[in-house]
Short mmCIF file of C-alpha atoms and ligand atoms in Angstrom, two decimals:
data_model
loop_
_atom_site.label_atom_id
_atom_site.label_comp_id
_atom_site.label_asym_id
_atom_site.label_seq_id
_atom_site.Cartn_x
_atom_site.Cartn_y
_atom_site.Cartn_z
CA MET A 234 43.50 3.41 -72.06
CA PRO A 235 39.79 3.98 -71.51
CA ARG A 236 39.36 6.70 -68.71
CA ARG A 237 38.14 5.71 -65.22
CA ALA A 238 35.81 7.46 -62.71
CA VAL A 239 34.96 6.50 -59.35
CA ILE A 240 31.86 7.86 -57.81
CA VAL A 241 31.63 7.52 -54.03
CA GLY A 242 27.97 6.99 -52.72
CA ALA A 243 25.08 5.23 -54.37
CA GLY A 244 22.19 7.39 -53.40
CA VAL A 245 20.45 9.13 -56.08
CA THR A 246 22.98 11.85 -56.63
CA GLY A 247 25.88 9.02 -57.05
CA LEU A 248 23.78 6.91 -59.35
CA SER A 249 22.38 9.56 -61.35
CA THR A 250 26.09 10.86 -62.03
CA ALA A 251 27.29 7.44 -62.94
CA TYR A 252 24.16 7.01 -65.41
CA HIS A 253 24.76 10.13 -67.25
CA LEU A 254 28.53 9.49 -67.59
CA ALA A 255 27.90 6.13 -68.90
CA ARG A 256 25.56 7.73 -71.44
CA LYS A 257 28.39 9.86 -72.43
CA SER A 258 30.53 6.60 -72.99
CA TYR A 259 33.01 8.10 -70.56
CA GLY A 260 35.01 4.79 -70.12
CA ASN A 261 35.07 2.79 -66.99
CA ILE A 262 32.75 3.93 -64.14
CA THR A 263 32.68 2.38 -60.69
CA VAL A 264 30.12 3.44 -57.86
CA VAL A 265 31.52 2.62 -54.63
CA GLU A 266 28.86 2.38 -51.66
CA LYS A 267 29.76 1.40 -48.09
CA GLY A 268 26.20 -0.08 -47.52
CA ARG A 269 23.34 -0.86 -50.08
CA VAL A 270 22.13 1.15 -52.90
CA GLY A 271 19.86 3.82 -51.42
CA ASP A 272 20.93 3.28 -47.87
CA GLY A 273 21.11 7.03 -46.99
CA ALA A 274 18.49 9.57 -47.50
CA SER A 275 17.57 8.57 -50.91
CA SER A 276 15.23 5.72 -49.79
CA ARG A 277 13.65 8.09 -47.16
CA ALA A 278 12.94 10.89 -49.39
CA ALA A 279 9.28 11.95 -50.16
CA GLY A 280 10.57 12.50 -54.02
CA ILE A 281 8.73 15.75 -54.66
CA ILE A 282 9.93 18.28 -57.09
CA THR A 283 9.00 21.62 -58.10
CA GLY A 284 10.80 23.90 -60.74
CA LEU A 285 9.95 27.25 -58.88
CA LEU A 286 13.09 27.68 -56.63
CA TRP A 287 14.49 30.92 -55.41
CA SER A 288 17.65 31.45 -57.49
CA GLU A 289 18.30 31.46 -61.31
CA THR A 290 20.80 28.64 -61.29
CA GLY A 291 18.39 26.65 -59.04
CA VAL A 292 15.57 27.18 -61.68
CA LEU A 293 17.66 26.34 -64.56
CA ALA A 294 18.93 23.05 -62.88
CA ARG A 295 15.45 22.16 -62.01
CA ARG A 296 14.42 22.56 -65.57
CA ILE A 297 16.88 19.88 -66.53
CA SER A 298 15.75 17.65 -63.65
CA LEU A 299 11.79 17.96 -64.88
CA ALA A 300 12.70 17.20 -68.50
CA ARG A 301 15.06 14.19 -67.51
CA PHE A 302 12.43 12.76 -65.02
CA ARG A 303 10.00 12.50 -67.77
CA GLU A 304 12.63 11.08 -70.24
CA LEU A 305 13.90 8.54 -67.53
CA SER A 306 10.21 7.22 -67.26
CA GLY A 307 10.78 6.00 -70.75
CA GLU A 308 14.51 4.82 -70.24
CA LEU A 309 14.13 3.03 -66.87
CA ASP A 310 12.22 -0.09 -66.55
CA GLY A 311 9.94 0.13 -63.46
CA TYR A 312 9.92 3.82 -63.11
CA ARG A 313 7.56 6.39 -64.00
CA PHE A 314 7.52 10.18 -63.07
CA GLN A 315 4.14 11.27 -61.30
CA ASP A 316 3.22 14.36 -63.36
CA VAL A 317 0.58 15.50 -61.13
CA GLY A 318 2.07 19.21 -60.82
CA CYS A 319 3.15 20.94 -57.69
CA LEU A 320 1.16 23.28 -55.70
CA ASN A 321 3.34 25.75 -53.35
CA LEU A 322 1.27 27.41 -50.69
CA PHE A 323 2.22 30.47 -49.03
CA ASP A 324 0.51 32.49 -46.34
CA ALA A 325 0.02 36.25 -46.18
CA ALA A 326 3.50 36.76 -44.39
CA SER A 327 5.42 34.47 -46.91
CA TRP A 328 3.84 35.35 -50.19
CA PRO A 329 5.34 38.78 -50.86
CA GLU A 330 9.04 37.30 -50.66
CA ARG A 331 7.94 34.67 -53.21
CA GLU A 332 5.82 37.04 -55.37
CA ARG A 333 9.31 39.01 -55.89
CA LEU A 334 10.61 35.99 -57.83
CA LEU A 335 7.63 35.77 -60.38
CA PRO A 336 9.74 38.30 -62.89
CA LEU A 337 12.62 35.89 -62.63
CA TYR A 338 10.34 32.93 -63.63
CA ASP A 339 8.69 35.15 -66.34
CA ARG A 340 12.19 35.95 -67.75
CA LEU A 341 13.19 32.35 -67.70
CA GLY A 342 9.99 31.20 -69.41
CA VAL A 343 8.93 29.09 -66.54
CA GLU A 344 5.44 28.05 -66.20
CA TYR A 345 3.42 28.78 -63.08
CA THR A 346 -0.18 29.78 -62.14
CA VAL A 347 -0.99 31.85 -58.93
CA MET A 348 -4.34 30.64 -57.46
CA ASP A 349 -6.43 31.83 -54.65
CA ARG A 350 -8.34 29.40 -52.34
CA THR A 351 -11.56 29.20 -54.50
CA GLY A 352 -9.48 28.46 -57.42
CA MET A 353 -7.65 25.53 -55.75
CA ALA A 354 -10.82 24.29 -54.27
CA ALA A 355 -12.25 23.90 -57.83
CA ALA A 356 -9.21 22.52 -59.31
CA TRP A 357 -8.68 19.80 -56.58
CA PRO A 358 -11.96 18.96 -54.78
CA ASP A 359 -9.95 16.45 -52.62
CA LEU A 360 -8.08 19.31 -50.95
CA ALA A 361 -9.54 21.35 -48.19
CA LEU A 362 -7.51 24.31 -47.33
CA THR A 363 -8.21 26.39 -44.46
CA GLY A 364 -7.25 30.25 -44.21
CA GLU A 365 -6.40 32.05 -47.39
CA PRO A 366 -3.25 30.65 -48.71
CA VAL A 367 -1.94 31.67 -51.93
CA GLY A 368 -1.10 28.82 -54.25
CA LEU A 369 1.73 28.84 -56.63
CA PHE A 370 1.18 25.95 -59.15
CA ASP A 371 4.07 24.44 -61.03
CA PRO A 372 2.19 22.38 -63.79
CA LEU A 373 5.44 20.59 -64.61
CA GLY A 374 6.09 19.56 -60.96
CA GLY A 375 5.04 16.12 -59.31
CA TYR A 376 6.89 13.45 -57.48
CA SER A 377 8.69 9.96 -57.92
CA GLU A 378 8.45 7.15 -55.81
CA PRO A 379 11.92 6.38 -54.36
CA GLU A 380 10.97 2.61 -54.12
CA HIS A 381 10.74 2.35 -57.78
CA TYR A 382 13.16 5.03 -58.92
CA LEU A 383 16.27 3.58 -57.08
CA PRO A 384 16.48 0.12 -58.17
CA ALA A 385 15.47 1.23 -61.72
CA LEU A 386 18.29 3.67 -61.71
CA ALA A 387 20.62 1.30 -60.47
CA ASP A 388 19.58 -1.29 -63.07
CA GLY A 389 19.79 1.33 -65.65
CA CYS A 390 23.54 2.16 -64.53
CA ARG A 391 24.24 -1.90 -64.65
CA ALA A 392 22.81 -2.02 -68.12
CA LEU A 393 25.41 0.67 -69.48
CA GLY A 394 28.18 -1.17 -67.97
CA VAL A 395 28.53 0.70 -64.59
CA GLU A 396 30.02 -1.49 -61.76
CA ILE A 397 28.34 -0.86 -58.43
CA ARG A 398 30.23 -2.10 -55.58
CA GLU A 399 28.22 -2.37 -52.49
CA GLY A 400 29.49 -3.07 -48.90
CA CYS A 401 32.68 -1.17 -49.96
CA MET A 402 33.58 1.94 -47.92
CA VAL A 403 35.97 4.65 -49.11
CA SER A 404 38.41 5.31 -46.33
CA ASP A 405 41.07 7.59 -48.17
CA PHE A 406 41.78 9.47 -51.22
CA ILE A 407 44.83 9.00 -53.64
CA VAL A 408 46.40 12.27 -54.20
CA ASP A 409 49.25 12.35 -56.74
CA ALA A 410 51.15 15.47 -57.36
CA GLY A 411 48.20 17.73 -56.05
CA ARG A 412 45.83 15.70 -58.49
CA MET A 413 42.99 13.50 -57.56
CA ALA A 414 44.08 10.01 -58.68
CA GLY A 415 41.77 7.43 -57.07
CA VAL A 416 40.23 6.17 -53.78
CA VAL A 417 41.21 3.38 -51.21
CA ALA A 418 37.95 1.52 -50.84
CA GLY A 419 37.38 -1.87 -49.02
CA GLY A 420 41.28 -1.61 -48.09
CA LYS A 421 42.02 -1.42 -52.03
CA ARG A 422 43.26 1.17 -54.12
CA ILE A 423 41.07 2.20 -57.37
CA GLU A 424 43.08 4.36 -59.33
CA ALA A 425 40.86 6.94 -61.31
CA ASP A 426 41.12 10.01 -63.78
CA ALA A 427 38.01 11.61 -61.65
CA VAL A 428 36.51 11.00 -58.27
CA VAL A 429 33.00 12.29 -57.41
CA SER A 430 32.03 12.48 -54.08
CA THR A 431 28.34 12.04 -53.51
CA VAL A 432 28.15 11.04 -49.84
CA HIS A 433 25.62 13.64 -48.39
CA VAL A 434 25.84 14.04 -44.75
CA TRP A 435 28.98 11.92 -44.48
CA THR A 436 30.75 14.70 -46.53
CA LEU A 437 32.70 16.40 -43.87
CA LYS A 438 34.00 13.02 -42.37
CA VAL A 439 35.03 11.51 -45.84
CA LEU A 440 36.89 14.72 -46.96
CA GLU A 441 38.62 15.41 -43.72
CA SER A 442 41.35 13.06 -44.78
CA ILE A 443 42.40 15.56 -47.55
CA GLY A 444 41.85 18.44 -45.32
CA LEU A 445 38.80 19.68 -47.62
CA GLN A 446 36.05 21.50 -45.53
CA LEU A 447 32.76 22.64 -46.60
CA PRO A 448 30.06 24.66 -44.69
CA LEU A 449 27.57 21.94 -43.96
CA LYS A 450 24.78 21.41 -41.55
CA SER A 451 22.48 18.34 -41.19
CA PHE A 452 19.02 18.04 -39.46
CA VAL A 453 16.61 15.04 -39.00
CA HIS A 454 13.29 15.22 -41.20
CA GLN A 455 10.44 12.93 -41.20
CA ARG A 456 7.72 11.67 -43.14
CA TYR A 457 4.81 9.34 -43.05
CA VAL A 458 2.20 7.27 -45.02
CA THR A 459 -1.25 6.30 -44.36
CA ALA A 460 -2.86 3.02 -44.73
CA PRO A 461 -4.56 2.42 -48.18
CA LEU A 462 -7.54 4.89 -48.24
CA PRO A 463 -11.04 3.91 -49.67
CA THR A 464 -10.45 5.90 -52.95
CA PRO A 465 -7.56 7.65 -54.66
CA VAL A 466 -6.58 10.87 -53.65
CA ARG A 467 -6.78 13.17 -56.62
CA ILE A 468 -4.33 15.97 -55.52
CA PRO A 469 -1.08 17.40 -56.84
CA ALA A 470 2.27 17.21 -54.73
CA VAL A 471 1.48 20.08 -52.34
CA ASN A 472 4.28 22.03 -50.42
CA ALA A 473 1.91 23.08 -47.64
CA ASN A 474 4.42 25.53 -46.11
CA PRO A 475 1.78 27.57 -43.89
CA TYR A 476 0.75 24.08 -42.31
CA GLY A 477 4.11 23.05 -41.53
CA GLY A 478 4.83 20.16 -44.17
CA TYR A 479 3.74 18.81 -47.39
CA VAL A 480 1.37 16.07 -48.86
CA ARG A 481 1.24 13.86 -52.02
CA PRO A 482 -0.53 10.69 -53.08
CA HIS A 483 1.46 7.67 -52.63
CA TYR A 484 1.20 4.44 -54.64
CA GLY A 485 -1.10 1.68 -53.15
CA GLN A 486 -3.91 4.45 -52.73
CA ARG A 487 -2.12 5.96 -49.79
CA LEU A 488 -1.43 9.57 -48.89
CA LEU A 489 2.28 10.61 -47.84
CA ALA A 490 2.77 13.56 -45.46
CA GLY A 491 6.19 15.26 -44.19
CA ILE A 492 6.07 17.60 -41.27
CA GLU A 493 8.80 20.19 -40.45
CA ASN A 494 10.45 20.35 -37.14
CA PRO A 495 11.98 23.76 -36.33
CA ASP A 496 13.28 22.39 -32.93
CA ALA A 497 15.44 19.76 -34.39
CA PRO A 498 18.78 20.43 -33.31
CA GLU A 499 21.95 20.15 -35.52
CA PHE A 500 22.73 16.54 -36.33
CA ARG A 501 26.55 15.79 -36.36
CA VAL A 502 27.44 12.44 -38.09
CA PRO A 503 30.08 10.82 -35.50
CA ASP A 504 32.09 9.05 -37.88
CA ARG A 505 32.26 7.45 -41.58
CA THR A 506 30.55 4.15 -40.45
CA PHE A 507 27.46 6.09 -39.40
CA GLN A 508 24.25 4.52 -40.82
CA MET A 509 21.12 6.71 -41.29
CA SER A 510 18.92 3.56 -40.47
CA THR A 511 19.80 4.38 -37.07
CA ILE A 512 17.65 7.75 -37.11
CA THR A 513 14.19 7.36 -35.90
CA PRO A 514 11.18 10.06 -36.18
CA PRO A 515 11.34 12.16 -32.97
CA PRO A 516 8.18 10.99 -30.61
CA GLY A 517 5.03 13.14 -31.12
CA LEU A 518 5.85 14.31 -34.46
CA GLY A 519 3.55 11.64 -36.19
CA GLU A 520 0.66 13.10 -34.28
CA VAL A 521 1.54 16.65 -35.17
CA ALA A 522 1.47 15.54 -38.95
CA ARG A 523 -1.71 13.97 -38.50
CA GLU A 524 -3.36 17.00 -36.79
CA ASN A 525 -1.88 19.68 -39.29
CA LEU A 526 -1.71 17.85 -42.56
CA LEU A 527 -4.40 15.04 -42.68
CA PRO A 528 -7.16 17.58 -42.36
CA LEU A 529 -6.05 19.10 -45.76
CA VAL A 530 -7.28 15.78 -47.40
CA PRO A 531 -10.27 15.01 -45.65
CA LEU A 532 -10.72 11.52 -47.23
CA ALA A 533 -7.03 10.72 -45.51
CA GLY A 534 -8.09 12.50 -42.39
CA ARG A 535 -10.98 10.27 -41.65
CA ALA A 536 -8.89 7.31 -42.14
CA GLY A 537 -6.10 8.64 -39.92
CA ARG A 538 -8.68 9.39 -36.90
CA ALA A 539 -10.04 5.93 -37.23
CA GLY A 540 -6.80 4.23 -36.33
CA ARG A 541 -6.05 6.59 -33.06
CA ALA A 542 -5.89 5.03 -29.62
CA ASP A 543 -6.02 6.93 -26.28
CA HIS A 544 -2.94 5.00 -24.98
CA ALA A 545 -0.55 5.86 -27.79
CA ASP A 546 2.12 7.06 -25.28
CA HIS A 547 2.43 3.17 -24.05
CA VAL A 548 2.90 1.52 -27.39
CA ASP A 549 6.25 0.54 -28.83
CA HIS A 550 7.69 2.22 -32.02
CA ALA A 551 6.02 -0.07 -34.49
CA ASP A 552 2.65 -0.10 -33.06
CA ARG A 553 2.88 3.93 -32.88
CA ALA A 554 2.42 4.17 -36.46
CA ARG A 555 -0.62 1.98 -36.54
CA TYR A 556 -2.36 3.72 -33.83
CA THR A 557 -1.52 7.36 -34.97
CA GLY A 558 -2.96 6.25 -38.31
CA TRP A 559 0.24 6.01 -40.12
CA GLU A 560 1.28 2.92 -41.60
CA ILE A 561 4.93 3.80 -42.67
CA GLU A 562 7.24 6.33 -40.87
CA LYS A 563 10.69 7.37 -42.23
CA ALA A 564 13.19 9.78 -41.04
CA GLY A 565 16.66 10.57 -42.30
CA LEU A 566 18.83 13.60 -42.60
CA LEU A 567 18.85 16.77 -44.71
CA SER A 568 21.98 18.72 -45.63
CA PHE A 569 22.32 22.39 -46.06
CA SER A 570 25.18 24.71 -46.97
CA GLY A 571 26.20 27.93 -45.65
CA ASP A 572 24.42 29.87 -48.40
CA GLY A 573 21.38 27.45 -48.83
CA GLU A 574 22.54 26.54 -52.42
CA PRO A 575 23.81 23.16 -53.38
CA VAL A 576 27.54 22.40 -53.59
CA LEU A 577 28.19 21.05 -57.06
CA GLY A 578 31.02 20.99 -59.28
CA PRO A 579 34.87 20.61 -59.58
CA VAL A 580 37.18 21.28 -56.58
CA GLU A 581 39.85 23.64 -57.66
CA ARG A 582 42.38 22.49 -55.08
CA PHE A 583 42.23 19.03 -56.35
CA PRO A 584 41.91 18.76 -60.05
CA GLY A 585 40.02 15.53 -60.80
CA LEU A 586 37.82 15.74 -57.46
CA TYR A 587 34.03 16.61 -57.93
CA VAL A 588 31.49 17.01 -55.43
CA GLY A 589 27.58 16.85 -55.32
CA VAL A 590 25.95 17.51 -51.99
CA ALA A 591 24.11 20.06 -49.76
CA PHE A 592 20.78 19.87 -51.90
CA HIS A 593 18.65 21.10 -48.84
CA SER A 594 15.42 19.31 -48.71
CA GLY A 595 15.63 18.77 -52.45
CA GLY A 596 18.26 16.43 -53.36
CA PHE A 597 16.00 14.03 -54.98
CA ALA A 598 14.62 16.49 -57.10
CA TYR A 599 17.95 17.60 -58.08
CA ASN A 600 19.14 14.30 -58.84
CA PRO A 601 18.86 14.09 -62.62
CA ALA A 602 20.24 17.47 -62.91
CA ALA A 603 22.99 16.87 -60.53
CA GLY A 604 24.11 13.76 -62.83
CA VAL A 605 24.08 15.70 -65.97
CA LEU A 606 25.88 18.52 -64.80
CA LEU A 607 28.53 16.57 -62.89
CA ALA A 608 29.02 14.24 -65.91
CA GLY A 609 29.53 17.39 -68.09
CA CYS A 610 32.14 18.65 -65.61
CA VAL A 611 33.70 15.08 -65.56
CA ALA A 612 33.55 14.17 -69.21
CA ASP A 613 33.54 17.41 -70.94
CA GLY A 614 35.20 19.77 -68.67
CA ARG A 615 32.22 21.99 -68.57
CA PRO A 616 28.62 21.48 -67.37
CA GLU A 617 25.39 21.97 -69.55
CA ILE A 618 24.59 25.38 -67.67
CA ASP A 619 26.82 27.76 -65.66
CA ILE A 620 26.92 26.31 -62.17
CA GLY A 621 29.33 28.76 -60.78
CA ASP A 622 26.89 29.90 -58.01
CA PHE A 623 27.02 26.11 -56.86
CA SER A 624 30.89 25.82 -56.90
CA PRO A 625 32.51 24.18 -53.89
CA ASP A 626 35.33 27.07 -54.17
CA ARG A 627 32.91 29.79 -53.32
CA PHE A 628 33.21 29.64 -49.80
CA ASP A 629 35.63 31.60 -47.56
CA SER A 630 37.63 29.20 -45.13
CA ARG A 631 37.19 31.32 -42.05
CA ASP A 632 33.27 31.67 -42.92
CA THR A 633 33.22 27.75 -43.33
CA GLU A 634 34.99 27.22 -39.84
CA SER A 635 32.72 29.55 -38.08
CA PHE A 636 29.63 28.30 -39.73
CA ASN A 637 30.41 24.62 -38.87
CA ARG A 638 31.55 25.37 -35.21
CA THR A 639 28.09 27.15 -34.40
CA ARG A 640 25.44 24.79 -33.46
CA ILE A 641 21.82 25.83 -34.57
CA THR A 642 18.39 24.43 -34.63
CA HIS A 643 16.69 23.63 -38.08
CA GLY A 644 14.44 26.75 -37.39
CA GLU A 645 17.29 28.98 -36.71
CA TYR A 646 18.69 28.06 -40.32
CA SER A 647 16.83 30.68 -42.40
CA LEU A 648 18.20 32.42 -45.41
CA PRO A 649 16.74 35.29 -47.28
CA GLY A 650 14.47 34.10 -50.35
CA HIS A 651 15.06 30.43 -49.36
CA SER A 652 12.00 28.29 -48.81
CA ARG A 653 13.13 25.07 -47.28
CA ARG A 654 10.88 22.95 -49.35
CA HIS A 655 11.48 20.78 -52.28
C1 LIG B 25 12.29 12.14 -44.67
C2 LIG B 25 13.07 12.89 -45.84
C3 LIG B 25 12.06 13.32 -46.99
C4 LIG B 25 12.73 13.91 -48.13
N1 LIG B 25 11.99 14.41 -49.16
C5 LIG B 25 12.41 14.91 -50.33
C6 LIG B 25 11.64 15.39 -51.21
O1 LIG B 25 10.25 15.22 -51.26
N2 LIG B 25 12.30 16.01 -52.52
C7 LIG B 25 13.44 15.94 -52.51
O2 LIG B 25 14.05 16.41 -53.44
N3 LIG B 25 14.42 15.63 -51.59
C8 LIG B 25 13.66 15.12 -50.30
N4 LIG B 25 14.61 14.75 -49.41
C9 LIG B 25 16.07 14.97 -49.49
C10 LIG B 25 16.62 13.87 -50.27
O3 LIG B 25 16.33 12.66 -49.76
C11 LIG B 25 18.27 14.02 -50.35
O4 LIG B 25 18.62 15.20 -50.64
C12 LIG B 25 18.80 13.03 -51.55
O5 LIG B 25 18.34 11.69 -51.21
C13 LIG B 25 20.48 13.02 -51.39
O6 LIG B 25 20.95 11.95 -52.12
P1 LIG B 25 22.47 11.69 -52.12
O7 LIG B 25 22.58 10.41 -53.07
O8 LIG B 25 23.21 12.86 -52.30
O9 LIG B 25 22.66 11.16 -50.75
P2 LIG B 25 22.23 9.74 -49.94
O10 LIG B 25 21.05 9.04 -50.53
O11 LIG B 25 22.36 9.95 -48.48
O12 LIG B 25 23.48 8.80 -50.49
C14 LIG B 25 24.84 9.03 -50.13
C15 LIG B 25 25.43 7.68 -49.93
O13 LIG B 25 26.92 7.65 -49.57
C16 LIG B 25 27.26 6.57 -49.09
N5 LIG B 25 28.45 6.66 -48.25
C17 LIG B 25 28.51 7.48 -47.36
N6 LIG B 25 30.10 7.52 -46.92
C18 LIG B 25 30.63 6.45 -47.76
C19 LIG B 25 31.91 5.96 -47.97
N7 LIG B 25 33.00 6.53 -47.20
N8 LIG B 25 32.16 5.13 -48.80
C20 LIG B 25 31.18 4.66 -49.69
N9 LIG B 25 29.97 5.02 -49.59
C21 LIG B 25 29.58 6.06 -48.62
C22 LIG B 25 26.04 6.39 -48.23
O14 LIG B 25 25.93 5.02 -47.53
C23 LIG B 25 24.80 6.67 -49.09
O15 LIG B 25 24.21 5.63 -49.66
C24 LIG B 25 14.10 14.01 -48.14
C25 LIG B 25 14.95 13.53 -47.28
C26 LIG B 25 14.39 13.09 -46.02
C27 LIG B 25 15.14 12.55 -44.97
#
């Protein structure tokens, strides 16, 4: 009998897991999605990736992602990794903490360049930085367009024989003699040797039927895209931390900008049927993004101001985007674990169950690695690198309970050494 795996959730994590499992000729692979492919955060992501993270496991996992994004450009029709590099900016206060990580990058042989404002101005004349930020440039970083990547990855899965069942919600798990033995989806039992749960912010609601809790918190996050600009913007993907967000080129000669909102309250998913499309960007943040981030790219700043109207408070949501100079606005949810690291790997309590969740603001960046590593766990019993630090079993149940009980804002969620960006 061929082995069977069920993957719950058709976002980038679930699809990538299915794709990499299929490449290992695992057997029958079914992805079960309650809505449509990409219905969750994946279609809303900015798609930025840097390999310069804050932990050894994170750096090693991102190295896999960066290599796979490049290879996937050749494997998936309609997808191309935008290898423009990723510039991570820091101010005088935040740089020392990041500077302490340079020996880790050196030891792991990760490429980077530290740059001052003059060096950055010379390298990217389209970028106009104020103050004296320090730039940590990742030459292998860049971005993907979710609109191109998601359908390409889903098609790639199907071409390898993966079945993707859309409109099919998992309502329960089948546990047989303490082992995970399948799911109940769309009212039907699907028996399986392995079940991989990649349901992002729905995780607590989905896993509560088997009494499995993880320390997870979700916050709303938002990003915007300008109308087409007169000329292409030649900049890397920029994690503009001192300016409160990030910018990158967007296809169609546009600019994409995302803005942090430290005041965002924790968001609790009400039930399993929750749809992320019900989330809209909080009022006023489009203006904050325009004021703080468009000046970094004067070409786009001019276009943004030209579209502004004084009576912006009196227009409806769709018009607001036009009046604030943004053509597209997207909001969705980010998910963070109790220690800021992803939760990835097998669950000891239920042999046969695997989880991939809590990728902070970097789940798109992690997805090729998450897929490779989960596929390694499921098919071979061991991942390509040691992911013990990401284990779902690393949390104490009392800490989990207290973490989940306490309500905090996004700004209050801060961890040592942890930059919230991609
Ligand atoms: C505005 C914004 C910008 C972002 N920018 C970046 C970025 O630049 N770089 C980056 O790396 N990351 C970014 N992220 C984060 C990134 O989008 C997420 O971390 C990533 O998409 C998570 O992917 P996922 O597949 O794990 O989850 P999702 O894409 O949310 O997929 C989970 C899926 O599970 C399905 N599901 C849930 N419950 C069930 C059920 N019971 N049965 C069946 N299916 C179910 C859902 O419908 C959903 O489709 C951003 C996020 C947002 C909101």
